[in-house]
CSV table of C-alpha atoms and ligand atoms in Angstrom, one decimal:
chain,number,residue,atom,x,y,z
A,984,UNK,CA,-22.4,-80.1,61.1
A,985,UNK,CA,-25.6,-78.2,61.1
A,986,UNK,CA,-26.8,-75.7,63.9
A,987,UNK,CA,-29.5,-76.0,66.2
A,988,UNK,CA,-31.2,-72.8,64.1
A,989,UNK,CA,-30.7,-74.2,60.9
A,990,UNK,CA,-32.3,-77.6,62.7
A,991,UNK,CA,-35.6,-75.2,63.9
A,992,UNK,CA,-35.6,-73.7,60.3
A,993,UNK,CA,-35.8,-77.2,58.7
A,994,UNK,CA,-38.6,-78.2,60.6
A,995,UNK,CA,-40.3,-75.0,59.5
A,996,UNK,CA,-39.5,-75.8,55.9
A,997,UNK,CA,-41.3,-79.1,56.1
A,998,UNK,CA,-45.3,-79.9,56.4
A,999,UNK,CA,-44.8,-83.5,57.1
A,1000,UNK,CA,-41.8,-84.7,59.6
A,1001,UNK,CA,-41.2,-88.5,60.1
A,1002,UNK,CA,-39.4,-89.0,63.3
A,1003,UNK,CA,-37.2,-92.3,63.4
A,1004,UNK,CA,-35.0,-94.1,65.8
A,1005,UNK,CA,-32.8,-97.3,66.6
A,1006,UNK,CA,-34.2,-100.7,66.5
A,1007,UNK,CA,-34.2,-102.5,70.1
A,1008,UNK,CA,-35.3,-98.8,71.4
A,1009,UNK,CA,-34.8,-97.8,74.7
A,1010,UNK,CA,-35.7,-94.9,76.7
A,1011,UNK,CA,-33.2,-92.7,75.2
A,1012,UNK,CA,-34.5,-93.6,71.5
A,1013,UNK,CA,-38.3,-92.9,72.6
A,1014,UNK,CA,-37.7,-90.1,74.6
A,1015,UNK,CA,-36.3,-88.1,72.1
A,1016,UNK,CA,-38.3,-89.3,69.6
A,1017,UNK,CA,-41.9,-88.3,71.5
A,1018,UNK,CA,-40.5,-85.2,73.5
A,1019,UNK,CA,-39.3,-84.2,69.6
A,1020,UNK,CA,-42.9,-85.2,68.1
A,1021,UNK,CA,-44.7,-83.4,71.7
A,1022,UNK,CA,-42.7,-80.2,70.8
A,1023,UNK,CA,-43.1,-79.8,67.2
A,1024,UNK,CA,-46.9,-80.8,67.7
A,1025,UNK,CA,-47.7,-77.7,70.6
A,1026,UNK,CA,-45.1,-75.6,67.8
A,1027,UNK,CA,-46.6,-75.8,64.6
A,1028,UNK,CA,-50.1,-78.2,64.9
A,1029,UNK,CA,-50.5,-77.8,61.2
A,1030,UNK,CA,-47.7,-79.9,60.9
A,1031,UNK,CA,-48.2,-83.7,60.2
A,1032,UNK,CA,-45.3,-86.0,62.5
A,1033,UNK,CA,-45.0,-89.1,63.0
A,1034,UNK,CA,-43.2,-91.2,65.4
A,1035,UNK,CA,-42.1,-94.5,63.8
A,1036,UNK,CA,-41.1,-97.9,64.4
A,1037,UNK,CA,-42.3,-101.4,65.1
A,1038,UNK,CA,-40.7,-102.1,68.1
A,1039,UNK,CA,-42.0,-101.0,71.6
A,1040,UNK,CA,-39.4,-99.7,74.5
A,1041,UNK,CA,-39.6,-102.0,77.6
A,1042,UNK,CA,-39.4,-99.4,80.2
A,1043,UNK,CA,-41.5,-96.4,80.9
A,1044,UNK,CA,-44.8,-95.5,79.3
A,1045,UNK,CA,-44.9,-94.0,76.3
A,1046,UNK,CA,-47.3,-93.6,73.2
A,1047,UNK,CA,-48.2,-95.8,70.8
A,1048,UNK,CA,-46.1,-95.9,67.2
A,1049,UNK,CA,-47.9,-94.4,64.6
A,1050,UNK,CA,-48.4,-95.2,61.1
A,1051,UNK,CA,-47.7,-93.6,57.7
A,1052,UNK,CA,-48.1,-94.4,54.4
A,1053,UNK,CA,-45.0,-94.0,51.7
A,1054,UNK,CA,-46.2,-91.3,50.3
A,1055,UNK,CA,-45.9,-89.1,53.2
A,1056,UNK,CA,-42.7,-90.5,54.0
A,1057,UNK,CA,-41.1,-89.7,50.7
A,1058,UNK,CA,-42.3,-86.2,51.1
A,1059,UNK,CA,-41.3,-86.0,54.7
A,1060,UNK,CA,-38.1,-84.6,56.6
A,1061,UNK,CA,-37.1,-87.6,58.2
A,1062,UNK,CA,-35.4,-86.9,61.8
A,1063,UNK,CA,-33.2,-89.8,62.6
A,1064,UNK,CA,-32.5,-90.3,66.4
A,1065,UNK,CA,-30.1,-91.9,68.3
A,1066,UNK,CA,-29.4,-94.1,65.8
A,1067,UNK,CA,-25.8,-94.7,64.9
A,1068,UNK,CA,-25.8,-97.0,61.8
A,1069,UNK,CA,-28.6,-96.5,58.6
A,1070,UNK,CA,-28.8,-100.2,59.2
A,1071,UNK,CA,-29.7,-100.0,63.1
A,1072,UNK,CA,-32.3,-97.8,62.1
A,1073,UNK,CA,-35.9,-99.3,62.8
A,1074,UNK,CA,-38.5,-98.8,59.5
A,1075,UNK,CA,-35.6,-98.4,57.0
A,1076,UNK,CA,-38.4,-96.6,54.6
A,1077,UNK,CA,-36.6,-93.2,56.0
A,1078,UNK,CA,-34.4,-93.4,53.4
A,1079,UNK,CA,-36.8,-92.4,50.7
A,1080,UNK,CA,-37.6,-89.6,52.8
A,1081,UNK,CA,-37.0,-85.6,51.1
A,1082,UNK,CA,-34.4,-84.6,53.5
A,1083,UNK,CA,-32.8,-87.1,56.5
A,1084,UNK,CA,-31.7,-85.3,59.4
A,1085,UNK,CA,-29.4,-87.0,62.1
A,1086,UNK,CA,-29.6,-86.3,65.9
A,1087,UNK,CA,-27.3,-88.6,67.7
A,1088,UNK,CA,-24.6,-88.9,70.7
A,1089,UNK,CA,-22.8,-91.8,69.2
A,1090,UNK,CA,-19.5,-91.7,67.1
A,1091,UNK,CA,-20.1,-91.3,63.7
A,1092,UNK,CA,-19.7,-94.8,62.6
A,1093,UNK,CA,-21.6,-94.5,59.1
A,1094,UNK,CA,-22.5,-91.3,57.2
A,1095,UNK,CA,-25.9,-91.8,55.9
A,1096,UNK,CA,-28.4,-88.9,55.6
A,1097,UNK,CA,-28.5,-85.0,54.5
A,1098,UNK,CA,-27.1,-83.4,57.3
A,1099,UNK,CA,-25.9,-84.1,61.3
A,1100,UNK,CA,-26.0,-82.9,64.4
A,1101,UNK,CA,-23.9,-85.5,66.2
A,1102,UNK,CA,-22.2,-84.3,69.2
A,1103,UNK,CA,-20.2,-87.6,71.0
A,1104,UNK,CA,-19.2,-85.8,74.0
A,1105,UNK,CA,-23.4,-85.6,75.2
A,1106,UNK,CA,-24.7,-88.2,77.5
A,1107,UNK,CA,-27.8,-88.6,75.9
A,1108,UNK,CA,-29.9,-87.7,72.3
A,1109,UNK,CA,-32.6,-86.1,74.9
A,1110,UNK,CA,-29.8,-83.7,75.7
A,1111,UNK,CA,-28.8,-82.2,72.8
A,1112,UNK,CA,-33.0,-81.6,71.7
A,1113,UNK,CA,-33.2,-80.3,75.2
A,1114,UNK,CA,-30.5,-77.2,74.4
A,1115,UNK,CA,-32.4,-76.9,71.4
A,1116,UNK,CA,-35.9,-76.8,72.4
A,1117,UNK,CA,-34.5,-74.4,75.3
A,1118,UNK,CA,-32.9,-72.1,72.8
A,1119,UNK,CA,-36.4,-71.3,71.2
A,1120,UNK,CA,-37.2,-69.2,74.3
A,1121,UNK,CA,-40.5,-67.7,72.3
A,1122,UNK,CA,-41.8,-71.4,71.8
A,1123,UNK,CA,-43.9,-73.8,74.0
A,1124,UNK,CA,-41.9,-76.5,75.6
A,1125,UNK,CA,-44.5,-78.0,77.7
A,1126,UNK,CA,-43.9,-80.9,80.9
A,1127,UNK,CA,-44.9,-83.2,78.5
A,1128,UNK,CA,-42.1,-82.8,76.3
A,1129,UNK,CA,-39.8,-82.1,79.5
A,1130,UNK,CA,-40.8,-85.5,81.0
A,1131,UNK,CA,-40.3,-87.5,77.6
A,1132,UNK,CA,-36.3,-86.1,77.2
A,1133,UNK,CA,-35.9,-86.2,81.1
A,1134,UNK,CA,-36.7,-90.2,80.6
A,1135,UNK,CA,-33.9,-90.6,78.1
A,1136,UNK,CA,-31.4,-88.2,80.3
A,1137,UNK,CA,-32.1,-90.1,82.9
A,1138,UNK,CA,-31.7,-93.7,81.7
A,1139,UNK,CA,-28.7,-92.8,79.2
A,1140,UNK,CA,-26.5,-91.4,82.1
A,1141,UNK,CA,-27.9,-94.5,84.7
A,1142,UNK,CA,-29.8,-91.5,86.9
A,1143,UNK,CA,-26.4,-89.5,86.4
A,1144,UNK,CA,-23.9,-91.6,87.7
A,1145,UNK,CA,-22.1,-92.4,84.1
A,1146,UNK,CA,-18.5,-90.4,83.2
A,1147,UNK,CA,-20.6,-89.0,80.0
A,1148,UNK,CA,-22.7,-86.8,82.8
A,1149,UNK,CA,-21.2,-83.5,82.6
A,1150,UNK,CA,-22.2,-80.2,83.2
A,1151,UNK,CA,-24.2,-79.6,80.2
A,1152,UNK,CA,-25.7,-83.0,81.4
A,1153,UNK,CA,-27.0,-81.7,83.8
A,1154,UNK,CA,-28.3,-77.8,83.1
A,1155,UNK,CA,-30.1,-79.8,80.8
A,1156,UNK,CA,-32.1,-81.6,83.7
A,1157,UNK,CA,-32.4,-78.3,85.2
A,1158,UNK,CA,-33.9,-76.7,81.9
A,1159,UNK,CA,-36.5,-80.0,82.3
A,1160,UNK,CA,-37.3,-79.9,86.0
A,1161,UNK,CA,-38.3,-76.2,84.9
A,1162,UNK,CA,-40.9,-77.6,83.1
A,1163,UNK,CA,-42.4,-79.5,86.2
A,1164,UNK,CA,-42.1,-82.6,85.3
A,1165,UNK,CA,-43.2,-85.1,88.0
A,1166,UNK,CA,-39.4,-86.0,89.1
A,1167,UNK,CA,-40.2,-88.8,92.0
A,1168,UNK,CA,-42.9,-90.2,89.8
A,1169,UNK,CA,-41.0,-90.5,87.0
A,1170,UNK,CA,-38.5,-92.6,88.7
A,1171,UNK,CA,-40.9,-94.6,89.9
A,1172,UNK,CA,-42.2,-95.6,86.4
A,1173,UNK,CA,-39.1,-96.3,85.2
A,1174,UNK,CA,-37.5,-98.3,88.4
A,1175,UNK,CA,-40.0,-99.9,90.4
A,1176,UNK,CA,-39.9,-103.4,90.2
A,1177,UNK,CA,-42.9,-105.9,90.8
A,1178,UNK,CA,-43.3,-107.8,94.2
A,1179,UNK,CA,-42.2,-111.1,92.4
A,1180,UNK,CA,-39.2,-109.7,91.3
A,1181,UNK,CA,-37.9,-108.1,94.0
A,1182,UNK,CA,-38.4,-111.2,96.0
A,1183,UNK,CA,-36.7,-113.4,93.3
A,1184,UNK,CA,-33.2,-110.9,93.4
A,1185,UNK,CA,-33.8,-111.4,97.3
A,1186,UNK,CA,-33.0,-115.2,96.3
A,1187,UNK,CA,-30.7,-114.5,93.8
A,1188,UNK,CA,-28.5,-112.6,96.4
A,1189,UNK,CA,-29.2,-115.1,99.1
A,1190,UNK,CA,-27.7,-117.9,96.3
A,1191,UNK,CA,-24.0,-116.0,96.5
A,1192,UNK,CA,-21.7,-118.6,96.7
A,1193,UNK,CA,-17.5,-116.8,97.1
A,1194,UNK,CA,-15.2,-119.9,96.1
A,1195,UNK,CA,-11.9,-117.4,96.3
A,1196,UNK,CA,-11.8,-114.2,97.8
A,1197,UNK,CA,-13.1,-111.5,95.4
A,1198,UNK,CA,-15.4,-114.1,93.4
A,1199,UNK,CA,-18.6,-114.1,93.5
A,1200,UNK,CA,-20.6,-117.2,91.9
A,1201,UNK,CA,-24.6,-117.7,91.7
A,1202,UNK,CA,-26.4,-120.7,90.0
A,1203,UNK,CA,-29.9,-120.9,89.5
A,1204,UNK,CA,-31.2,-124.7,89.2
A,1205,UNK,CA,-34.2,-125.8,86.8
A,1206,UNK,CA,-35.6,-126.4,90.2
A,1207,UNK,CA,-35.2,-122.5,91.3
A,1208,UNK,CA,-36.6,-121.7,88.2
A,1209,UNK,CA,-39.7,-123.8,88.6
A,1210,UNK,CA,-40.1,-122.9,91.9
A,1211,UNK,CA,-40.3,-118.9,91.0
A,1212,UNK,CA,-41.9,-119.4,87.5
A,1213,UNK,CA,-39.1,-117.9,86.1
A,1214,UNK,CA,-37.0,-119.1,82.5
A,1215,UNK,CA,-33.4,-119.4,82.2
A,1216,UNK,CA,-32.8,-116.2,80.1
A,1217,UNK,CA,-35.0,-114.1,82.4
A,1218,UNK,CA,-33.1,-115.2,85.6
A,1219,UNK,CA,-30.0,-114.4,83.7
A,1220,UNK,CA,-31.1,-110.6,83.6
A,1221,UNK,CA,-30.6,-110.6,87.5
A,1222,UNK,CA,-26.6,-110.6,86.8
A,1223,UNK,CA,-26.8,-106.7,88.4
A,1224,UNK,CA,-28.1,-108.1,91.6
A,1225,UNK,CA,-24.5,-109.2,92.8
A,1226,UNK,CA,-22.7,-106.5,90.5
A,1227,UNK,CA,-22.5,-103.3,93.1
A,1228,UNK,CA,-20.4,-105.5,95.9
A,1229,UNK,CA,-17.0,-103.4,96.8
A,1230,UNK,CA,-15.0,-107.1,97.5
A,1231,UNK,CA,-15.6,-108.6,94.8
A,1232,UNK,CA,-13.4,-108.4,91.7
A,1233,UNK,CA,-15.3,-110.9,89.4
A,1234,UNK,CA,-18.8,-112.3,89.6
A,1235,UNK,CA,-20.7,-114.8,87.7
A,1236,UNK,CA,-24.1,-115.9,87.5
A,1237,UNK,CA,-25.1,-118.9,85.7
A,1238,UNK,CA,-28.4,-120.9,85.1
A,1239,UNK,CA,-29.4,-124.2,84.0
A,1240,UNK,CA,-31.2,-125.1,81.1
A,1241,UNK,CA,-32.8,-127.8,79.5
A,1242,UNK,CA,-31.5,-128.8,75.7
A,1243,UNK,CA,-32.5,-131.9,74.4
A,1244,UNK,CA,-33.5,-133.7,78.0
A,1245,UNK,CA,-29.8,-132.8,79.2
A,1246,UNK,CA,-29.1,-130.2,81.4
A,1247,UNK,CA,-27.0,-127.4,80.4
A,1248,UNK,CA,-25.4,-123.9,81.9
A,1249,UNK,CA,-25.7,-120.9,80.6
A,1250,UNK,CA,-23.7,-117.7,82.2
A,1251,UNK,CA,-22.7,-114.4,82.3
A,1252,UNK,CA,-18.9,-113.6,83.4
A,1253,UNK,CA,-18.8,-109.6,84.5
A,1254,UNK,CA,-15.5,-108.4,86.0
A,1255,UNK,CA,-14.1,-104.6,87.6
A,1256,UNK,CA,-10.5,-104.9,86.1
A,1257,UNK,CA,-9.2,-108.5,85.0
A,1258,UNK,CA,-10.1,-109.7,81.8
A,1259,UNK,CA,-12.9,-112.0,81.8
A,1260,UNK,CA,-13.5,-112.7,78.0
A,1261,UNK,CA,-10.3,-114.8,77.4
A,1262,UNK,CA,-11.7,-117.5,79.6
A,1263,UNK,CA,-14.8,-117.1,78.1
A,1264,UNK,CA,-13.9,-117.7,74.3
A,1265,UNK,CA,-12.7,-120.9,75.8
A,1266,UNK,CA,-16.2,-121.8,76.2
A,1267,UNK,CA,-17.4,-120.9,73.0
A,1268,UNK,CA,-18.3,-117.4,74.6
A,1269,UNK,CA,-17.4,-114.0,74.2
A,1270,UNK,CA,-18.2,-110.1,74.8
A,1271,UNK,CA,-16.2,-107.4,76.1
A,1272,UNK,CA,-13.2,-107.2,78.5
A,1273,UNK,CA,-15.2,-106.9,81.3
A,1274,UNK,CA,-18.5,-108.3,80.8
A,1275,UNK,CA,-18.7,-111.7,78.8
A,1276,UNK,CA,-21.0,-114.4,78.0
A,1277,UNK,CA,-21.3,-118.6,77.8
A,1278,UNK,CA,-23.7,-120.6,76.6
A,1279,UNK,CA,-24.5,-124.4,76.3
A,1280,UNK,CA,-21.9,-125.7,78.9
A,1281,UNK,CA,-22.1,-129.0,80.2
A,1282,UNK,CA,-21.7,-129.8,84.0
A,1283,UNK,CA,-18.0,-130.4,83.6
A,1284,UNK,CA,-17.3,-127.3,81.6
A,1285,UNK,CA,-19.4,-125.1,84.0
A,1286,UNK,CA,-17.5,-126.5,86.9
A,1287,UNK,CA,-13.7,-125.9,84.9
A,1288,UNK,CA,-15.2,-122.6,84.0
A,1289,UNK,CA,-15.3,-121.3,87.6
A,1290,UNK,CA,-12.0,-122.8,87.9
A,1291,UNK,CA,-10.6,-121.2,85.6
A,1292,UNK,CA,-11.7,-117.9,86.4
A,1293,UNK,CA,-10.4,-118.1,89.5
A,1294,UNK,CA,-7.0,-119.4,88.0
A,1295,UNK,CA,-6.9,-116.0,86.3
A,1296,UNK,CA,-7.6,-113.9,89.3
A,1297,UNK,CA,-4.7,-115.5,91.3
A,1298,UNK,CA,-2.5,-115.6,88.2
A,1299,UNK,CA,-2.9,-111.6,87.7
A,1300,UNK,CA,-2.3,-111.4,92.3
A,1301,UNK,CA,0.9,-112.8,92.3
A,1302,UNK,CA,2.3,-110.7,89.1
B,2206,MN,MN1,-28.7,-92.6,73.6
């Protein structure tokens, strides 16, 4: 494992640093990447960086992507962020890069690259830069940069409520409040919700159906769905509008879609403790223990489904 000085002394050795990250990015991936590309920018502006990708991260504002050629690439020092897999890796052309650096929180599932800096035990990529932007004391480390890595802190640990948030977690937010970022703005960038959509999880939590005590069950008809301009997959998003109730032990929200003029269910299946996937593979379905998926169910299978689920709870009661 490299150390943060020998990190700093790379990015002294190299004119031209391409910045990379995971494909699907989120705030975690874009935060690092940007505070990394603010820092090294107000550090050394004779540098060339750039941050890469094609994709765009849904929440929070953030620059543009930039562009570069090959040729810079291939003589760059590639810093690969948050990014756990080569293959995961949005614009894979960071592998003909000089040198590939790593910067990541996730367990070391692939060992691509020139040297690492991978520490599981940190809640968040935008961590780890932060302790080692806040080592350079001499350096600029500007509310720019602050409020970029505070976006991915923030979003990583879900506002600091995750078992990853430790105490390093959170002398990093410290060493970025420092830096006076905009702390009740930011959260409002990144949490706010529209009008519309605050009134359609209004409905969605007015739809809460509890066949058995400690299951919870929404549907959302094609009719709902016309009615709020709203498609099937989107309203399927609104699962975390039922998913912070203290009675309930399972909870599922499915919606109705049309496939070939017949109408089918789609759901998700999210439980706190029994296993929920079983009963989804059933279906055709799958995911994890506690938080599974179905899809393409007909009337009668969405009906046996909720059944079943409830079959399990009472099964796992009287053990
Ligand atoms: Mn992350």
């Amino acid at each position: 494992m490299i150390t943060r000085q020998e990190i700093v002394s790379l990015f002294e050795q190299y004119d031209v640093i391409t910045i990379f990250r995971h494909t699907h990015p989120d705030c975690d991936a874009v935060g690092s990447q940007f505070g990394l590309k603010q820092w090294l920018k107000e550090n050394y502006p004779e540098k060339q960086v750039y941050a890469l990708g094609t994709e765009r991260c849904s929440q929070g504002i953030f620059p543009p992507n930039d562009e570069a050629p090959e040729e810079l690439i291939s003589q760059s020092l590639a810093v690969v962020l948050d990014s756990a897999t080569a293959e995961r890796t949005d614009d894979q052309r960071f592998l003909q890069a000089a040198y590939i650096l790593r910067i990541d929180h996730h367990p070391v599932s692939d060992d691509f690259g020139n040297a690492m800096y991978i520490y599981t035990e940190a809640a968040a990529t935008c961590e780890l830069l932060t302790e080692i932007f806040a080592e350079q004391s001499e350096k600029q480390f500007s509310s720019v940069t602050a409020g970029y890595l505070y976006k991915g802190l923030l979003t990583d640990t879900l506002c600091f409520r995750t078992s990853n948030t430790t105490g390093k977690t959170l002398s990093a937010a410290a060493v970025l409040a420092n830096k006076g970022i905009d702390i009740p703005g930011i959260n409002r960038e990144l949490f706010d919700q529209s009008l519309s959509s605050f009134q359609f999880a209004s409905f969605v939590r007015s739809r809460l159906d509890i066949p058995y005590s400690g299951f919870g069950s929404v549907l959302i008809t094609l009719e709902d769905q016309k009615n709020w301009n709203i498609d099937s997959s989107e309203a399927k998003t609104y699962i975390d509008e039922i998913g912070h109730i203290s009675d309930l032990q399972a909870w599922v929200l499915f919606v109705e879609r049309l496939q070939e003029q017949t109408i089918v269910y789609d759901g998700s299946l999210r439980s706190k403790s029994i296993p929920i996937n079983g009963v989804a593979s059933v279906y055709r379905g799958g995911g994890h223990k506690n938080a599974a998926g179905v899809k393409g169910l007909s009337k009668n299978e969405y009906l046996q489904i909720l059944k079943d689920i409830i079959q399990e709870m009472s099964s796992i009661e009287t053990n």
